PDB file of C-alpha atoms and ligand atoms in Angstrom:
ATOM      1  CA  MET A   7       0.218   0.341  -0.183  1.00 67.00           C
ATOM      2  CA  GLN A   8       1.239   3.650  -1.210  1.00 82.00           C
ATOM      3  CA  GLY A   9       0.441   5.655   2.100  1.00 96.00           C
ATOM      4  CA  LYS A  10      -1.420   9.060   1.513  1.00 98.00           C
ATOM      5  CA  LEU A  11      -2.136  12.323   3.134  1.00 98.00           C
ATOM      6  CA  ILE A  12      -4.770  14.122   4.619  1.00 98.00           C
ATOM      7  CA  ILE A  13      -4.279  17.379   5.555  1.00 98.00           C
ATOM      8  CA  PHE A  14      -7.085  19.909   7.985  1.00 98.00           C
ATOM      9  CA  SER A  15      -5.730  23.115   8.335  1.00 98.00           C
ATOM     10  CA  ALA A  16      -7.682  26.387   9.324  1.00 96.00           C
ATOM     11  CA  PRO A  17      -7.300  29.640  11.825  1.00 94.00           C
ATOM     12  CA  SER A  18      -7.616  28.318  15.908  1.00 91.00           C
ATOM     13  CA  GLY A  19     -11.139  27.836  16.786  1.00 92.00           C
ATOM     14  CA  SER A  20     -12.301  26.240  13.491  1.00 95.00           C
ATOM     15  CA  GLY A  21     -12.629  23.248  14.342  1.00 96.00           C
ATOM     16  CA  LYS A  22      -9.566  20.788  13.100  1.00 95.00           C
ATOM     17  CA  THR A  23      -8.349  18.808  16.052  1.00 94.00           C
ATOM     18  CA  THR A  24     -12.886  18.015  16.613  1.00 96.00           C
ATOM     19  CA  ILE A  25     -13.261  16.649  12.861  1.00 98.00           C
ATOM     20  CA  VAL A  26      -9.435  14.774  12.935  1.00 98.00           C
ATOM     21  CA  LYS A  27     -10.324  13.185  16.754  1.00 96.00           C
ATOM     22  CA  HIS A  28     -13.422  12.059  14.876  1.00 98.00           C
ATOM     23  CA  LEU A  29     -11.553  10.639  11.887  1.00 98.00           C
ATOM     24  CA  LEU A  30      -8.908   9.054  14.069  1.00 98.00           C
ATOM     25  CA  ALA A  31     -12.308   7.051  16.392  1.00 98.00           C
ATOM     26  CA  ASN A  32     -13.893   5.822  13.141  1.00 97.00           C
ATOM     27  CA  ASN A  33     -10.892   4.816  11.145  1.00 98.00           C
ATOM     28  CA  PRO A  34      -8.590   2.751  11.684  1.00 97.00           C
ATOM     29  CA  ASN A  35      -6.367   2.812   9.014  1.00 97.00           C
ATOM     30  CA  LEU A  36      -5.702   6.658   9.652  1.00 98.00           C
ATOM     31  CA  GLY A  37      -2.478   7.761  11.795  1.00 98.00           C
ATOM     32  CA  PHE A  38      -2.241  11.043  13.131  1.00 98.00           C
ATOM     33  CA  SER A  39       1.161  12.854  12.580  1.00 98.00           C
ATOM     34  CA  ILE A  40       2.266  14.467  15.875  1.00 98.00           C
ATOM     35  CA  SER A  41       3.521  17.747  15.351  1.00 98.00           C
ATOM     36  CA  ALA A  42       6.928  19.138  17.267  1.00 98.00           C
ATOM     37  CA  CYS A  43       5.786  22.768  19.046  1.00 98.00           C
ATOM     38  CA  THR A  44       7.498  24.463  21.490  1.00 98.00           C
ATOM     39  CA  ARG A  45       4.141  26.377  23.495  1.00 95.00           C
ATOM     40  CA  ASP A  46       3.395  25.049  26.763  1.00 94.00           C
ATOM     41  CA  LYS A  47       1.165  22.075  27.178  1.00 94.00           C
ATOM     42  CA  ARG A  48      -2.370  22.027  28.259  1.00 89.00           C
ATOM     43  CA  GLY A  49      -2.380  21.019  31.575  1.00 88.00           C
ATOM     44  CA  ARG A  50      -4.261  17.278  32.122  1.00 88.00           C
ATOM     45  CA  ALA A  51      -6.069  17.535  28.571  1.00 89.00           C
ATOM     46  CA  GLU A  52      -2.961  17.267  26.299  1.00 93.00           C
ATOM     47  CA  GLU A  53      -0.049  14.716  26.414  1.00 94.00           C
ATOM     48  CA  ASN A  54       3.316  14.635  25.370  1.00 97.00           C
ATOM     49  CA  GLY A  55       3.568  12.275  23.281  1.00 97.00           C
ATOM     50  CA  LYS A  56       0.122  11.756  22.074  1.00 95.00           C
ATOM     51  CA  ASP A  57      -1.134  15.635  21.068  1.00 94.00           C
ATOM     52  CA  TYR A  58       2.252  17.005  19.910  1.00 97.00           C
ATOM     53  CA  TYR A  59       5.681  16.530  21.214  1.00 98.00           C
ATOM     54  CA  PHE A  60       6.194  19.516  23.726  1.00 98.00           C
ATOM     55  CA  LEU A  61      10.270  20.765  23.244  1.00 98.00           C
ATOM     56  CA  THR A  62      12.142  23.676  24.264  1.00 98.00           C
ATOM     57  CA  PRO A  63      13.483  26.336  21.759  1.00 97.00           C
ATOM     58  CA  THR A  64      16.333  24.857  22.126  1.00 97.00           C
ATOM     59  CA  GLU A  65      15.400  21.209  20.837  1.00 98.00           C
ATOM     60  CA  PHE A  66      13.526  22.418  18.535  1.00 98.00           C
ATOM     61  CA  LYS A  67      16.241  24.638  16.850  1.00 98.00           C
ATOM     62  CA  HIS A  68      18.078  21.186  16.754  1.00 98.00           C
ATOM     63  CA  LYS A  69      15.904  19.329  15.349  1.00 98.00           C
ATOM     64  CA  ILE A  70      15.688  22.091  11.904  1.00 98.00           C
ATOM     65  CA  ASP A  71      19.610  22.369  11.810  1.00 98.00           C
ATOM     66  CA  ALA A  72      19.561  18.172  12.101  1.00 98.00           C
ATOM     67  CA  HIS A  73      16.241  18.850   8.648  1.00 98.00           C
ATOM     68  CA  GLU A  74      14.217  16.713  11.101  1.00 98.00           C
ATOM     69  CA  PHE A  75      11.282  18.714   9.643  1.00 98.00           C
ATOM     70  CA  VAL A  76       9.480  18.265   6.394  1.00 97.00           C
ATOM     71  CA  GLU A  77       8.117  21.901   7.334  1.00 98.00           C
ATOM     72  CA  TRP A  78       8.138  24.000  10.533  1.00 98.00           C
ATOM     73  CA  GLU A  79       6.446  27.482  11.240  1.00 97.00           C
ATOM     74  CA  GLU A  80       6.800  30.100  13.963  1.00 96.00           C
ATOM     75  CA  VAL A  81       2.982  30.114  13.710  1.00 92.00           C
ATOM     76  CA  TYR A  82       2.554  32.689  16.519  1.00 90.00           C
ATOM     77  CA  PRO A  83       5.266  34.722  17.461  1.00 90.00           C
ATOM     78  CA  GLY A  84       7.805  32.617  20.059  1.00 93.00           C
ATOM     79  CA  ALA A  85       5.729  29.712  19.219  1.00 95.00           C
ATOM     80  CA  TYR A  86       7.223  27.077  16.766  1.00 98.00           C
ATOM     81  CA  TYR A  87       5.075  23.963  15.016  1.00 97.00           C
ATOM     82  CA  GLY A  88       6.820  21.518  12.941  1.00 98.00           C
ATOM     83  CA  THR A  89       6.030  17.896  11.218  1.00 98.00           C
ATOM     84  CA  LEU A  90       9.174  15.690  11.525  1.00 98.00           C
ATOM     85  CA  LYS A  91       9.962  13.356   9.267  1.00 97.00           C
ATOM     86  CA  SER A  92      10.138  10.441  10.414  1.00 97.00           C
ATOM     87  CA  GLU A  93       6.292  10.845  12.085  1.00 97.00           C
ATOM     88  CA  ILE A  94       5.159  10.174   8.253  1.00 97.00           C
ATOM     89  CA  GLU A  95       7.606   7.254   8.274  1.00 97.00           C
ATOM     90  CA  ARG A  96       6.085   5.979  11.342  1.00 97.00           C
ATOM     91  CA  VAL A  97       2.650   6.132  10.669  1.00 98.00           C
ATOM     92  CA  TRP A  98       3.281   4.356   7.005  1.00 97.00           C
ATOM     93  CA  GLU A  99       5.332   1.938   8.786  1.00 97.00           C
ATOM     94  CA  GLN A 100       2.158   1.090  10.635  1.00 97.00           C
ATOM     95  CA  GLY A 101       0.389   0.671   7.519  1.00 97.00           C
ATOM     96  CA  LYS A 102      -2.025   3.799   7.777  1.00 98.00           C
ATOM     97  CA  HIS A 103      -2.800   6.445   6.435  1.00 98.00           C
ATOM     98  CA  VAL A 104      -1.344   9.899   8.017  1.00 98.00           C
ATOM     99  CA  ILE A 105      -3.767  12.664   9.172  1.00 98.00           C
ATOM    100  CA  PHE A 106      -2.631  16.141  10.239  1.00 98.00           C
ATOM    101  CA  ASP A 107      -3.800  18.832  11.938  1.00 97.00           C
ATOM    102  CA  VAL A 108      -1.817  22.074  10.912  1.00 97.00           C
ATOM    103  CA  ASP A 109      -1.519  25.896   9.812  1.00 95.00           C
ATOM    104  CA  VAL A 110      -2.294  26.720   6.778  1.00 97.00           C
ATOM    105  CA  ARG A 111       1.174  27.313   5.833  1.00 97.00           C
ATOM    106  CA  GLY A 112       2.273  24.335   7.014  1.00 97.00           C
ATOM    107  CA  GLY A 113      -0.883  22.352   5.074  1.00 98.00           C
ATOM    108  CA  LEU A 114       0.076  23.996   1.991  1.00 98.00           C
ATOM    109  CA  SER A 115       3.715  22.756   2.416  1.00 98.00           C
ATOM    110  CA  ILE A 116       3.208  19.733   2.751  1.00 98.00           C
ATOM    111  CA  LYS A 117       0.700  19.960  -0.465  1.00 98.00           C
ATOM    112  CA  GLU A 118       3.104  21.181  -2.634  1.00 97.00           C
ATOM    113  CA  HIS A 119       6.008  18.370  -1.082  1.00 96.00           C
ATOM    114  CA  TYR A 120       3.326  14.948  -1.516  1.00 96.00           C
ATOM    115  CA  GLY A 121       1.205  16.594  -4.643  1.00 96.00           C
ATOM    116  CA  ASP A 122      -1.893  14.108  -5.030  1.00 96.00           C
ATOM    117  CA  ARG A 123      -0.366  11.840  -2.858  1.00 97.00           C
ATOM    118  CA  ALA A 124      -2.231  14.424  -0.247  1.00 98.00           C
ATOM    119  CA  LEU A 125      -5.417  15.975  -0.026  1.00 98.00           C
ATOM    120  CA  ALA A 126      -5.466  19.581   1.409  1.00 98.00           C
ATOM    121  CA  ILE A 127      -8.713  20.981   3.578  1.00 98.00           C
ATOM    122  CA  PHE A 128      -9.262  23.963   4.765  1.00 98.00           C
ATOM    123  CA  VAL A 129     -11.795  24.498   7.207  1.00 98.00           C
ATOM    124  CA  LYS A 130     -14.197  27.291   7.772  1.00 97.00           C
ATOM    125  CA  VAL A 131     -16.411  29.029   9.896  1.00 96.00           C
ATOM    126  CA  PRO A 132     -19.416  30.566   8.701  1.00 94.00           C
ATOM    127  CA  SER A 133     -18.292  33.709  10.480  1.00 93.00           C
ATOM    128  CA  GLU A 134     -15.619  35.569  12.495  1.00 92.00           C
ATOM    129  CA  GLY A 135     -17.528  36.248  15.137  1.00 93.00           C
ATOM    130  CA  GLU A 136     -18.960  32.639  15.412  1.00 94.00           C
ATOM    131  CA  LEU A 137     -14.721  31.613  15.748  1.00 93.00           C
ATOM    132  CA  ALA A 138     -14.189  33.977  18.219  1.00 93.00           C
ATOM    133  CA  GLN A 139     -17.120  32.739  20.244  1.00 94.00           C
ATOM    134  CA  ARG A 140     -15.769  29.156  20.014  1.00 95.00           C
ATOM    135  CA  LEU A 141     -12.778  29.565  20.619  1.00 92.00           C
ATOM    136  CA  ARG A 142     -13.328  31.859  23.827  1.00 93.00           C
ATOM    137  CA  GLY A 143     -15.895  28.528  24.885  1.00 93.00           C
ATOM    138  CA  ARG A 144     -13.129  25.834  24.240  1.00 91.00           C
ATOM    139  CA  GLY A 145     -11.533  28.499  27.297  1.00 89.00           C
ATOM    140  CA  THR A 146      -8.032  27.014  26.833  1.00 88.00           C
ATOM    141  CA  GLU A 147      -6.648  30.697  25.865  1.00 88.00           C
ATOM    142  CA  THR A 148      -5.621  33.558  28.046  1.00 91.00           C
ATOM    143  CA  GLU A 149      -6.810  36.705  26.423  1.00 90.00           C
ATOM    144  CA  ASP A 150      -3.329  37.367  25.055  1.00 90.00           C
ATOM    145  CA  SER A 151      -3.285  34.066  23.459  1.00 89.00           C
ATOM    146  CA  LEU A 152      -6.723  34.345  22.552  1.00 91.00           C
ATOM    147  CA  SER A 153      -5.717  37.692  20.817  1.00 90.00           C
ATOM    148  CA  ARG A 154      -3.275  36.686  19.250  1.00 89.00           C
ATOM    149  CA  ARG A 155      -5.166  33.888  17.283  1.00 89.00           C
ATOM    150  CA  LEU A 156      -7.674  36.176  16.624  1.00 91.00           C
ATOM    151  CA  PHE A 157      -5.436  38.511  15.096  1.00 89.00           C
ATOM    152  CA  LYS A 158      -4.070  35.901  11.907  1.00 90.00           C
ATOM    153  CA  VAL A 159      -7.802  35.067  11.355  1.00 94.00           C
ATOM    154  CA  LYS A 160      -8.358  37.362   7.920  1.00 91.00           C
ATOM    155  CA  PHE A 161      -4.760  36.440   6.838  1.00 94.00           C
ATOM    156  CA  GLU A 162      -4.888  32.612   8.186  1.00 95.00           C
ATOM    157  CA  MET A 163      -8.372  33.066   5.866  1.00 95.00           C
ATOM    158  CA  SER A 164      -6.672  34.342   2.647  1.00 96.00           C
ATOM    159  CA  PHE A 165      -4.689  30.963   1.729  1.00 97.00           C
ATOM    160  CA  GLN A 166      -8.187  29.465   1.625  1.00 97.00           C
ATOM    161  CA  ASP A 167      -8.258  29.203  -1.681  1.00 97.00           C
ATOM    162  CA  GLU A 168      -5.054  27.219  -2.119  1.00 97.00           C
ATOM    163  CA  PHE A 169      -6.982  24.377  -0.469  1.00 98.00           C
ATOM    164  CA  ASP A 170      -8.710  21.576  -2.482  1.00 98.00           C
ATOM    165  CA  VAL A 171     -11.764  21.736  -0.558  1.00 98.00           C
ATOM    166  CA  VAL A 172     -13.270  24.224   1.730  1.00 98.00           C
ATOM    167  CA  LEU A 173     -14.663  22.598   4.043  1.00 98.00           C
ATOM    168  CA  VAL A 174     -17.678  24.770   6.349  1.00 97.00           C
ATOM    169  CA  ASN A 175     -18.009  24.245   9.583  1.00 98.00           C
ATOM    170  CA  ASP A 176     -21.421  24.741  10.853  1.00 97.00           C
ATOM    171  CA  ASP A 177     -23.001  22.178  12.092  1.00 97.00           C
ATOM    172  CA  LEU A 178     -20.684  20.089  13.633  1.00 98.00           C
ATOM    173  CA  GLU A 179     -22.700  16.587  12.562  1.00 98.00           C
ATOM    174  CA  THR A 180     -22.658  17.467   8.943  1.00 98.00           C
ATOM    175  CA  ALA A 181     -18.988  18.712   9.460  1.00 98.00           C
ATOM    176  CA  LEU A 182     -18.225  15.304  10.276  1.00 98.00           C
ATOM    177  CA  ALA A 183     -20.446  13.340   8.042  1.00 98.00           C
ATOM    178  CA  LYS A 184     -18.196  15.409   4.824  1.00 98.00           C
ATOM    179  CA  ALA A 185     -15.144  15.049   6.443  1.00 98.00           C
ATOM    180  CA  GLN A 186     -15.816  11.248   6.821  1.00 98.00           C
ATOM    181  CA  LYS A 187     -17.063  11.161   2.541  1.00 97.00           C
ATOM    182  CA  LEU A 188     -14.243  13.128   1.377  1.00 97.00           C
ATOM    183  CA  ALA A 189     -11.505  11.068   3.488  1.00 98.00           C
ATOM    184  CA  ASP A 190     -13.657   7.726   1.924  1.00 97.00           C
ATOM    185  CA  ASN A 191     -13.360   9.402  -1.376  1.00 96.00           C
ATOM    186  CA  PHE A 192      -9.756   9.792  -1.318  1.00 97.00           C
ATOM    187  CA  LEU A 193      -8.593   7.357   0.181  1.00 97.00           C
ATOM    188  CA  GLN A 194     -10.697   4.378  -1.614  1.00 95.00           C
ATOM    189  CA  ASN A 195     -10.321   6.045  -5.494  1.00 93.00           C
ATOM    190  CA  SER A 196      -7.648   8.553  -4.778  1.00 90.00           C
ATOM    191  CA  THR A 197     -10.587  11.398  -5.491  1.00 92.00           C
ATOM    192  CA  ILE A 198      -9.507  15.116  -5.251  1.00 93.00           C
ATOM    193  CA  PRO A 199     -12.090  17.220  -5.831  1.00 92.00           C
ATOM    194  CA  ALA A 200     -11.020  20.585  -7.984  1.00 91.00           C
ATOM    195  CA  LYS A 201      -9.567  22.889  -6.621  1.00 91.00           C
ATOM    196  CA  ALA A 202     -11.186  25.242  -3.902  1.00 91.00           C
ATOM    197  CA  THR A 203     -13.693  23.501  -3.900  1.00 95.00           C
ATOM    198  CA  VAL A 204     -16.786  24.624  -1.063  1.00 96.00           C
ATOM    199  CA  ILE A 205     -18.441  21.808   1.035  1.00 97.00           C
TER     200      ILE A 205
HETATM  201  P1  LIG B  15      -9.273  23.926  16.126  1.00 63.24           P
HETATM  202  O1  LIG B  15      -8.473  22.607  16.440  1.00 63.24           O
HETATM  203  O2  LIG B  15      -9.304  24.006  14.443  1.00 63.24           O
HETATM  204  O3  LIG B  15      -8.189  24.777  16.684  1.00 63.24           O
HETATM  205  P2  LIG B  15     -11.301  22.721  17.774  1.00 63.24           P
HETATM  206  O4  LIG B  15     -11.303  21.596  17.228  1.00 63.24           O
HETATM  207  O5  LIG B  15     -10.408  22.907  18.806  1.00 63.24           O
HETATM  208  O6  LIG B  15     -10.999  23.611  16.725  1.00 63.24           O
HETATM  209  O7  LIG B  15     -12.656  23.516  18.079  1.00 63.24           O
HETATM  210  C1  LIG B  15     -12.856  24.742  18.913  1.00 63.24           C
HETATM  211  C2  LIG B  15     -14.182  24.442  19.708  1.00 63.24           C
HETATM  212  O8  LIG B  15     -15.219  24.643  18.498  1.00 63.24           O
HETATM  213  C3  LIG B  15     -13.706  23.624  20.466  1.00 63.24           C
HETATM  214  O9  LIG B  15     -14.501  23.790  21.957  1.00 63.24           O
HETATM  215  C4  LIG B  15     -15.034  22.787  19.863  1.00 63.24           C
HETATM  216  O10 LIG B  15     -16.181  21.750  20.834  1.00 63.24           O
HETATM  217  C5  LIG B  15     -16.074  23.560  19.535  1.00 63.24           C
HETATM  218  N1  LIG B  15     -15.993  23.344  17.692  1.00 63.24           N
HETATM  219  C6  LIG B  15     -16.043  22.428  16.814  1.00 63.24           C
HETATM  220  N2  LIG B  15     -17.338  23.153  15.882  1.00 63.24           N
HETATM  221  C7  LIG B  15     -18.368  23.386  16.773  1.00 63.24           C
HETATM  222  C8  LIG B  15     -19.476  23.566  15.503  1.00 63.24           C
HETATM  223  N3  LIG B  15     -19.514  22.742  14.562  1.00 63.24           N
HETATM  224  N4  LIG B  15     -20.478  24.031  16.400  1.00 63.24           N
HETATM  225  C9  LIG B  15     -20.196  24.860  17.714  1.00 63.24           C
HETATM  226  N5  LIG B  15     -18.786  24.096  18.451  1.00 63.24           N
HETATM  227  C10 LIG B  15     -17.924  23.967  17.921  1.00 63.24           C
HETATM  228  P1  LIG B  16      -2.841  24.919  18.826  1.00 63.24           P
HETATM  229  O1  LIG B  16      -2.121  25.727  20.022  1.00 63.24           O
HETATM  230  O2  LIG B  16      -3.886  25.404  19.153  1.00 63.24           O
HETATM  231  O3  LIG B  16      -2.947  23.298  19.451  1.00 63.24           O
HETATM  232  O4  LIG B  16      -1.885  25.103  17.478  1.00 63.24           O
HETATM  233  C1  LIG B  16      -2.093  26.497  16.607  1.00 63.24           C
HETATM  234  C2  LIG B  16      -1.751  26.324  15.590  1.00 63.24           C
HETATM  235  O5  LIG B  16      -0.533  25.661  15.540  1.00 63.24           O
HETATM  236  C3  LIG B  16      -3.035  25.295  14.912  1.00 63.24           C
HETATM  237  O6  LIG B  16      -3.010  26.265  13.151  1.00 63.24           O
HETATM  238  C4  LIG B  16      -2.360  24.188  14.415  1.00 63.24           C
HETATM  239  O7  LIG B  16      -3.023  23.322  13.724  1.00 63.24           O
HETATM  240  C5  LIG B  16      -1.158  24.275  13.529  1.00 63.24           C
HETATM  241  N1  LIG B  16       0.054  23.355  14.129  1.00 63.24           N
HETATM  242  C6  LIG B  16       0.315  22.023  15.227  1.00 63.24           C
HETATM  243  N2  LIG B  16       1.366  21.311  14.689  1.00 63.24           N
HETATM  244  C7  LIG B  16       1.596  21.970  13.115  1.00 63.24           C
HETATM  245  C8  LIG B  16       2.528  21.524  12.585  1.00 63.24           C
HETATM  246  O8  LIG B  16       3.429  20.962  13.106  1.00 63.24           O
HETATM  247  N3  LIG B  16       3.244  22.350  11.277  1.00 63.24           N
HETATM  248  C9  LIG B  16       2.544  23.903  11.529  1.00 63.24           C
HETATM  249  N4  LIG B  16       3.212  24.889  10.078  1.00 63.24           N
HETATM  250  N5  LIG B  16       1.649  24.454  11.921  1.00 63.24           N
HETATM  251  C10 LIG B  16       0.947  23.385  13.306  1.00 63.24           C
END
């Protein structure tokens, strides 16, 4: 089997993690690419080596210098995130396809690198007001980190047309069903919709 890649990208609070976790729970043929990052762990809600590899900036820099990343970005000032080459290999060696939750620029870098082996999905919330509300409702951010995330939304939205699919996450159940269908069509038939198809 040739391993494939399914990428989910979007501004923070759009529902990527929710959708990715749902797909992982329902598709044993998918494996998560655990990213490296330098932000703090969210208490007990996150686990090192499961949600992320939480690294110090120095450890992260060593991995950049050793060319261990497929891509990495300073997603927020001073907060580095990156996809390790070893993660993609680890998941493929398990005979699974890789699923990613990465920022918009990281997602497009992976898509560019892997071409038709990768399906790149941009998750979109109907309005910025709704996005801010969901992010607040998640209860994980300080006012400071919240405003850093909201500050980037317009910039991140400007990349949506470069993705294969724009998946609107309004009603959650509907969005999860659409994500499952996209994954099925891609994994079974290698179907990639025409660029920037909105569903
Ligand atoms: P991201 O990973 O893109 O930052 P999350 O998956 O953490 O986003 O979702 C942000 C918050 O919004 C979470 O609290 C999640 O439960 C909630 N959420 C996700 N999708 C919906 C939806 N369709 N309707 C309402 N709330 C949602
Ligand atoms: P969070 O701090 O909310 O977990 O993630 C913040 C942002 O970093 C999200 O947009 C998330 O998708 C992104 N991100 C997570 N891992 C990676 C990665 O490996 N590379 C890139 N470029 N972004 C990532």
